[in-house]
Amino acid sequence: MKKTIKITWISVVLVLMGGIHSCTDLDETVYDTIPADQFGQKPAEINAIIAPIYKTLKNLWPGNFFLLSEQTGDMAITPTRVGGDWWDGGIHMDLKLHTWEARNGLINDSWNAAMSGITTSNQIYATIENAEMDLELKERTLAEIRGIRAFWYYMLIDYFGNAPLVADYTSTDLPTMSSRQQLYDFVVSELNEIKDLLRDDVTSESYGKFTQGAAYTLLAKIYLNAETWAGTPNWEGVIEATDKVMSLDYIIEPNWKTNFEVHNEVSREIILPIAFGKADEGNHLHKRTLHYLDPIALGINVGTWNGVSAQPNYVKQFDDADPRKEGSFLMGPMIDPATGNVLITAHARPLIHTVDFNIIPGTIKEGMWGEVNQEEGARANKWVFEKGLANSDQENDFAIFRLADVYLMKAEALLRLGQNNAEATRLINVIRQRGFGNNSHNYTTATLDDLYLERRLELAWENTNRQDMIRFGRFLNPGYLRPSTSPVHLLLFPIPEAAWETNNNLVQNPGYPAF
Amino acid sequence: MDRKMTIFWKGMLSLSLWILSLGVFAQAITVRGTVKDVNGEPLAGVTVLVQGTTTGTVTDIDGNFVLEGVAAGITLDISYVGMQGQVIPVNGRTTINVVLMDETELLDELVVVGYGEQRRREITGSVTNVTAGNFNQGVTRDAADLLQGKVAGLDISTPSGDVTEGSRIRLRGVSTLQNDQGPFIVIDGVPGGDLQTVAPQDIESISVLKDASSAAIYGSRSAGGVILITTKRGSGLKPRISYDGYLAVSTLANKPDLLTANEWRDYARETGKDTSVYDKYGASTDWFDEIIREGISQNHSLSLSGGGSNNNYRASFNYLDREGVVNDNYLERYNFRFQLQQRAINDRLRIGLTGSAAIGEWNEADNYNFVLAYNMLPVYPVKLENGEWFDTREYDQGNPVRNQTYNKNLKKNVHYYGSGDILFNIMDGLDIKTMLYKERQTEERSQYNHSETQAGRDDGGYALRENKIWDKNLMEWLLDYTTTFGSAGKHRLNALAGYSWEENEYSYTKAANRNFTTDLLGADNLESGQGLRPNDVGSERNMSRLISFFGRAHYSYESRYMLTATLRRDGSSKFGDNNKWGTFPSISVAWGISEEEFLKDIKCINDLKLRVGYGITGNQAGLDPYKTLQLYGTSGTYYDNGSWLTAYKISQNANPDLKWEETAMFNVGLDFYLFNERLNGTLEWYDKRTTDMLYTYRVPTPPYLHPDMMANVGDMKNTGVELALNFNAIQTRNFNWSTSVTLAHNKNEVTSLSDDTYTTSRIMVGDAWVRGGSGRTTHVIEEGYPVGQFYGPEFVRIDNDGKYVFRNKDGEEVNSVTAEDYTYIGSAQPDLTFGWNNQFNYKNWDLSFFFRGSLGNDVLNMGRMTYGHPGYLIGANALDDPLVHQLKVVPEYSSLYVEDASHIRLDNMSLGYTFNTKGIDWLERARVYATGQNLFVITGYKGLDPEVDANRNNGLAPGVEDREYYPKSRTFSLGVSLTF
């Protein structure tokens, strides 16, 4: 009897003691996400971890930087439509009229896109550095990450000039500003260090990655703008870099449209793409540019937003014989396939995409900016609309860098140096002939102006407009709806106010009101 | 021989005398009498029973009773509801007159408080108790509908007319910036319950713990106050069957005033526009009328209860079928509940079992159909002459009736739980109780958008199936000790100690597809879709755990001086590693002033009590599980050698310091019962300080990976006054009138948004999106201002060019302003909220009407901003509003649209007749009633309804009537309730 009582008590105490821990146990079992220390050792997992750096590129185009580039130049415009669509407090007007300020939402989003790209690269670099993997693969992977990071710094140099330089994920200090020159030197040194560690093949395995071709093209871009960004030109550097790219397996695709097809991942002209898919965050330029009723005429099923169009003078510089004109711009009447008649808009007007805009009297907001009718403006037609598209983004990839641009860069460098005009003309003619489809429009001797024109004919909508205009000294000139010259400080965008609010170390760019 | 005979005859005499005396007492007599109350009024319906038998009678209308043929030695048992009963031995008397005293029932009422019950006299915190007799009548969906306007400081608002949407409940102002869930719900002692699981007919009483000293025992979830719901129990006295049923009709209360077909044609003629493109159908359609219907609702409620000397039980069934006024909006719900309790071991052991199941099905309204109804032209028909549906692809246009007819968004919900509790009386005054509880809720969603309707045409038909499961396991231990000591039990002590372990798990799956060849399968054959995307399939799962230790001590001296102290220690797995456990103390004292000598003689003061309390409560509703950890989550897909693979990324900035929000409240209250409890009420003042408010702060990238981080940083303050008054104005035999008023004033202020690490002076929130006006915010959260502070341009007038004229920061009138010129243009917080109830009783009739309202709150009329301008005429419709003729620019957010929404609403009016069932022995009670709800609103607000969704934007931008607002309805119901 006594023994059983004793045993009972001991077991009760033991149970209680064992239970005591569980009665205050608050450990979490994580189900649908992975604690950071349990992931990232196997090769497939490592590939999946690197992927987000390429995803940051999606913030480049067709939002954010696309608008900052094409709309501040003379290529594109998002006008305010009758009734007020796209007025949005004037952010698009400010880009066209050069009246933007530090609170502009598009500038803020672009800055954040770049910063997010840099921080993601830093974080993943720190993870891969500590990962256990094949040494050669590790070196190449780390080089890829640095390449993407260098690309985002290139964007910052071009648009904002001055920005914080952060290359280390573990530091938690609030970063301070670095100058344009410092960022320039950093990018050059980074690219030179990694360029030979990257893969140089042009295959479906290398597509979408930061390859040797991408590194050299980026280097060429940096050197091309050396005069604007670092004070001293470096045209020779451009020639050296572009020669290296042209020695790789990239080709000028015989069909210009191959670069813009739905499945343009087969193009071997594309050097660095934003690889869009339908699943998450694809190519949504069709939504930005098409009128609400255009899908009926084009055979796609998508709700569109009737926004961005081309500026009239840009369209008019195209020769009517140039297939690239219609290949870039959607113009003219939009026909309903069921009836054969022109579609009618909500304002009882025929849906004809005119090239010109007519500012409706009495609707002036500021300066010469006023409301226009819904249907006016040539729309973006470059990336092929996928027939039968069902309510999604498109998967046409966007070529950040492609070989045609490389050709034109080399031609420009040669022309600037006054060297080898024959080679420069040949390069321009390759592009021109491919664009026109015949050689009747080739140049015998090309000039810098011809080169400038060819860039604009070839690269409409492709994020080169502002950079080219600045380099050629035309950005500040009066333009469409903007009758006077712009002040010099507008060559740089202001540091966004929201960025300074979280980091008081940032200093505003010259010419803008200080923080 | 003579001596023997004397003894015999003496014996015989005693015996016969004794027999005679027996006879005297056994003699049947008739006892008569009158029963009156203290005022001399005769009382009818008083039960007069012969004790120990079932013989008895009831007094008649003059208070008289007659008992014939009863023995002279009986004892009478006299009882009457609301009066103190009496036991009177007859002792042979034939006339007995009785005076019954009132029971001071209100003060001795047992009120449910946290983890127990207390007599109202003894309560030291701020607790308001509402019993079934005072609940709102008519169509009620859940406990919140019953309480609307009844408790001072408890603000229950109906966000819209959607019958599937629950009410928004707030107690004493907003006290968090993140996911404000309102008060913590406790159902029959089980924390964290869902109001939907209890049918209103099953509720006995609701206690609201308003201040921290009463709520702190619930620890880190009680900062918003606590609502305790007690369901009806069976009683061992009398078995009972109750039936309650009603039929109701709902109609739309208020419709926007859009241009009619002729008004539109007139406008087109005035502006010289060509209408032939649009007006070719000869139609005249009121699109709102087309999407609205009369909603018929019904409710049936059946309950059985009873018991014996050792047990009691109650079982109930409730069926609610509620149709909203929008065509496809409805809610259908079955509630089952049973409860049984049994005692054993000399009544020392009590075991209870409770089971409840709520099975519901509902279809939410697709609010985008309202946008379509606003925009579609009145000259478009719903169907063409050949019977085909009319439709258009224009922006924000499409056929909403077609949407409603073919599309569905059905949710099926099952919510069931079972609990068992064991109470054992270890020794005198010491109880130990344990409760085990298991709950599961599942919700299945089936959505299908037909390929030809506006909602589904871009996808070619879209189908979605979702499944959610919530599981809760709870175990609770309580030790309860009560004792009295001192002479005559003057000192009373009650102590409570408890432990609670709770685990919650949530799991979610979804599958969707699109681009179907035929719409006939709906969402029931997902395989047949042709447009499957990688993120169409998904699942989630998470868990959290809460462990608590708590205790309370209550001391009372003669109900004159009382003290209560509570302490709770909560640990949650959701808190960061550095702050896993929190402590929540409270203390309150009360002084029963009326028990003092100097007041004891003043007859008109029945009870006067002063209460002072202070406590600290917490709030963790803003924290999701795993928020504090560094985790990899999926981050879209990436392209690799021809295929799309899943990418992984660190999904959040980890913050191991994350913890609960803390609210400290200081409360002073005065309870008074005067004039024999005919006038009673409570006056309270409180000061509520919230610290460590959770909010998502912007952080710089670099060095952080994500641009925001959730952190405990800010502070908020709420101070206020509440008054609740109840007056039984007229109390006569045939006619009663009682009136009660609740008034509450709360001042809310954000006192800090920054600390050393995270700083922000001002957060712009809210979305003033109109076509062409994106990127504007409507509210500001700023130190020194309340939540719900509107911030924007100050409107002056519209000039002759049709442009807005604003006032800029220098006081000048200009046509356009920038962010520097914005100012504070209104507040969504009311100055005063009130409720006023009147109850009349005349013989068997009863009439009640109830007003509620608020003063001083503003609402942003986005309906007027979005549709009150001519910008898209004539291709889209617009409101019949003067602005349509004046305005010539894009609408812009300004003080023009922030309107005063002070209002008073006749929320409930009810007329009932109770049948006289005294003659029928099998029917205890029968009543019929007619109720009208939301009968009218008096307000200057121009929009659809001055009471809007307080939860909009997570509660950060309240007081906005959206452009797709579901208008409220007016309901009339007829009901009957029977008790057998």
Coordinates of C-alpha atoms in Angstrom, one line a residue, chain A residues 22-37 39-40 44-45 47-52 55-56 58 80-89 101 103 108 111-112 115-116 118-120 122-123 127 153 164 166 169 171-175 204-205 207-209 265 275-280 291-293 295-296 300-305 344-349 362 364-366 371 374 389-392 395 397 498 501-503, chain B residues 273-274 277-278 392-395 397 455 457-460 499-501 505-506 514-515 533-535 539-543 545-547 549 570-575 580-581 624-642 644 646-651 653 698-707 759-760 762 769-776 803 816 818-820 869 871-876 888-892:
Chain A
S22 CA 5.6 22.3 -21.9
C23 CA 3.2 24.5 -19.9
T24 CA 5.4 27.5 -20.5
D25 CA 6.8 26.5 -23.9
L26 CA 6.3 29.3 -26.5
D27 CA 8.5 28.0 -29.3
E28 CA 7.0 28.7 -32.7
T29 CA 6.7 26.0 -35.3
V30 CA 7.0 27.8 -38.6
Y31 CA 4.9 26.2 -41.4
D32 CA 4.5 28.2 -44.5
T33 CA 7.8 30.1 -44.5
I34 CA 11.4 29.0 -43.8
P35 CA 13.5 30.2 -40.9
A36 CA 16.6 31.7 -42.5
D37 CA 19.1 29.3 -41.0
F39 CA 17.5 27.2 -46.2
G40 CA 20.1 27.8 -48.9
A44 CA 18.6 24.2 -56.4
E45 CA 17.9 26.3 -53.3
N47 CA 19.6 29.2 -57.6
A48 CA 16.2 30.1 -56.1
I49 CA 17.9 32.5 -53.7
I50 CA 19.8 34.3 -56.4
A51 CA 16.7 34.8 -58.5
P52 CA 15.3 37.8 -56.7
K55 CA 13.3 40.2 -60.3
T56 CA 14.4 43.7 -59.2
K58 CA 11.2 44.4 -63.3
T80 CA -4.5 64.2 -69.3
R81 CA -7.6 62.9 -70.9
V82 CA -11.0 64.5 -71.1
G83 CA -12.7 64.0 -67.7
G84 CA -9.4 63.8 -65.9
D85 CA -7.9 60.4 -66.4
W86 CA -4.1 60.3 -65.8
W87 CA -4.0 63.8 -64.3
D88 CA -2.9 62.2 -61.0
G89 CA -2.0 65.5 -59.4
E101 CA 10.0 68.4 -57.4
R103 CA 7.8 64.9 -53.8
N108 CA 10.3 58.4 -55.5
W111 CA 14.7 55.7 -56.4
N112 CA 13.2 53.0 -54.3
M115 CA 17.7 51.0 -53.7
S116 CA 15.8 47.8 -53.4
I118 CA 21.1 47.2 -54.5
T119 CA 20.0 46.0 -51.1
T120 CA 18.7 42.7 -52.4
N122 CA 24.0 43.0 -51.1
Q123 CA 21.9 40.6 -49.0
T127 CA 24.3 34.7 -48.2
Y153 CA 24.4 52.0 -59.5
P164 CA 24.7 56.5 -51.0
V166 CA 26.6 50.7 -49.9
Y169 CA 24.9 44.0 -46.2
S171 CA 26.6 47.3 -42.0
T172 CA 23.6 48.8 -40.2
D173 CA 24.8 52.4 -40.2
L174 CA 22.7 54.9 -42.0
P175 CA 24.6 55.5 -45.2
S204 CA 19.2 29.4 -73.6
E205 CA 21.0 28.6 -70.4
Y207 CA 19.5 33.9 -71.3
G208 CA 18.3 36.2 -68.6
K209 CA 21.5 36.1 -66.6
E265 CA 13.7 34.7 -75.5
A275 CA 12.5 38.2 -68.3
F276 CA 8.8 38.8 -68.0
G277 CA 6.2 36.0 -67.4
K278 CA 2.5 36.1 -67.2
A279 CA 2.4 34.7 -63.7
D280 CA 3.8 37.5 -61.6
H291 CA -7.3 52.7 -75.1
Y292 CA -10.2 50.9 -73.2
L293 CA -11.7 49.7 -76.5
P295 CA -8.6 45.2 -77.1
I296 CA -11.7 44.7 -79.2
I300 CA -7.1 40.5 -76.7
N301 CA -9.1 40.4 -73.5
V302 CA -7.6 42.8 -71.0
G303 CA -8.8 45.9 -69.1
T304 CA -6.5 48.7 -70.3
W305 CA -5.7 52.2 -68.9
I344 CA -16.8 54.8 -80.8
T345 CA -15.4 56.1 -77.5
A346 CA -17.4 57.1 -74.4
H347 CA -17.3 60.7 -75.7
A348 CA -19.1 59.7 -78.9
R349 CA -15.9 60.2 -81.0
G362 CA -10.6 75.9 -71.5
I364 CA -5.4 74.4 -69.4
K365 CA -3.9 73.2 -66.1
E366 CA -0.5 75.0 -66.3
E371 CA -6.9 67.9 -71.6
Q374 CA -9.3 59.9 -75.2
L389 CA -4.5 37.1 -74.3
A390 CA -6.8 36.5 -71.3
N391 CA -6.6 39.2 -68.7
S392 CA -3.0 39.2 -67.9
E395 CA 5.4 37.8 -71.5
D397 CA 10.8 40.3 -72.5
A498 CA 10.5 60.3 -48.6
E501 CA 12.7 61.3 -44.1
T502 CA 14.0 57.8 -43.3
N503 CA 17.7 58.8 -43.6
Chain B
K273 CA -23.7 66.8 -77.8
D274 CA -24.9 64.1 -80.1
V277 CA -24.6 56.7 -80.5
Y278 CA -26.0 56.0 -77.0
T392 CA -20.3 47.4 -73.0
R393 CA -16.5 47.4 -72.6
E394 CA -16.2 51.0 -71.6
Y395 CA -14.1 51.9 -68.6
Q397 CA -19.0 50.1 -67.2
A455 CA -16.5 40.5 -64.2
R457 CA -15.0 38.3 -69.7
D458 CA -11.3 39.2 -69.6
D459 CA -10.5 35.9 -68.0
G460 CA -12.8 33.9 -70.2
Y499 CA -3.6 29.1 -15.6
S500 CA -4.5 29.0 -19.2
W501 CA -2.9 27.3 -22.3
E505 CA -3.6 26.9 -35.9
Y506 CA -4.6 28.3 -39.3
R514 CA -9.6 30.6 -65.9
N515 CA -10.5 30.5 -69.6
R533 CA -1.1 30.0 -63.9
P534 CA 1.6 29.0 -61.3
N535 CA 0.2 31.2 -58.6
S539 CA -1.4 27.0 -49.4
E540 CA -0.5 28.5 -46.1
R541 CA -0.3 27.4 -42.6
N542 CA 0.7 29.0 -39.3
M543 CA 0.3 28.6 -35.6
R545 CA 0.4 29.8 -28.7
L546 CA -0.6 31.8 -25.6
I547 CA 0.1 30.8 -22.1
F549 CA -1.0 32.8 -15.3
D570 CA 0.9 36.4 -20.6
G571 CA 3.4 34.8 -22.9
S572 CA 2.7 34.6 -26.6
S573 CA 4.7 32.9 -29.3
K574 CA 4.0 35.9 -31.5
F575 CA 6.1 38.2 -29.4
K580 CA 8.1 36.9 -24.8
W581 CA 6.3 37.6 -21.5
D624 CA 0.7 38.0 -37.2
P625 CA 2.5 34.8 -36.3
Y626 CA 6.2 34.7 -37.3
K627 CA 6.4 38.5 -37.7
T628 CA 9.5 38.7 -35.5
L629 CA 11.6 36.1 -37.3
Q630 CA 13.9 36.2 -40.3
L631 CA 12.3 33.9 -42.8
Y632 CA 12.6 32.9 -46.4
G633 CA 9.4 33.2 -48.4
T634 CA 8.5 32.6 -52.0
S635 CA 9.1 35.6 -54.2
G636 CA 7.6 35.0 -57.5
T637 CA 9.2 33.1 -60.3
Y638 CA 12.4 33.4 -62.3
Y639 CA 13.4 32.4 -65.8
D640 CA 16.0 29.7 -66.0
N641 CA 16.9 27.9 -69.3
G642 CA 13.4 27.8 -70.7
W644 CA 9.9 29.3 -64.7
T646 CA 10.2 29.6 -57.9
A647 CA 12.3 32.3 -56.3
Y648 CA 12.9 32.7 -52.6
K649 CA 13.7 35.8 -50.7
I650 CA 14.0 37.0 -47.1
S651 CA 10.4 38.1 -46.7
N653 CA 12.8 42.7 -41.8
R698 CA 9.6 53.2 -43.2
V699 CA 13.2 52.3 -42.9
P700 CA 16.0 53.2 -45.3
T701 CA 17.1 50.6 -47.9
P702 CA 20.1 50.2 -47.6
P703 CA 20.8 49.0 -44.9
Y704 CA 17.5 47.2 -44.5
L705 CA 16.3 44.7 -47.1
H706 CA 12.7 45.8 -47.1
P707 CA 11.6 49.4 -46.9
T759 CA 11.0 58.6 -36.4
T760 CA 8.1 60.0 -38.3
R762 CA 3.3 62.5 -39.8
W769 CA -8.8 57.9 -55.6
V770 CA -11.0 59.2 -58.4
R771 CA -10.4 58.7 -62.1
G772 CA -7.5 61.0 -62.8
G773 CA -6.7 61.7 -59.2
S774 CA -4.6 58.9 -57.9
G775 CA -1.9 59.4 -55.3
R776 CA -3.8 61.7 -53.0
K803 CA -12.7 75.8 -61.2
S816 CA -4.6 75.3 -57.3
T818 CA 0.3 72.2 -53.2
A819 CA 0.9 70.0 -50.2
E820 CA 2.2 73.1 -48.2
H869 CA -19.1 66.2 -61.9
G871 CA -16.2 65.0 -66.8
Y872 CA -17.5 61.8 -68.2
L873 CA -20.9 62.8 -69.2
I874 CA -22.5 62.0 -71.6
G875 CA -20.7 58.7 -72.1
A876 CA -21.2 57.8 -68.4
K888 CA -15.4 72.1 -65.2
V889 CA -12.2 70.5 -63.8
V890 CA -11.2 67.1 -62.5
P891 CA -12.6 66.5 -59.1
E892 CA -10.1 67.0 -56.3

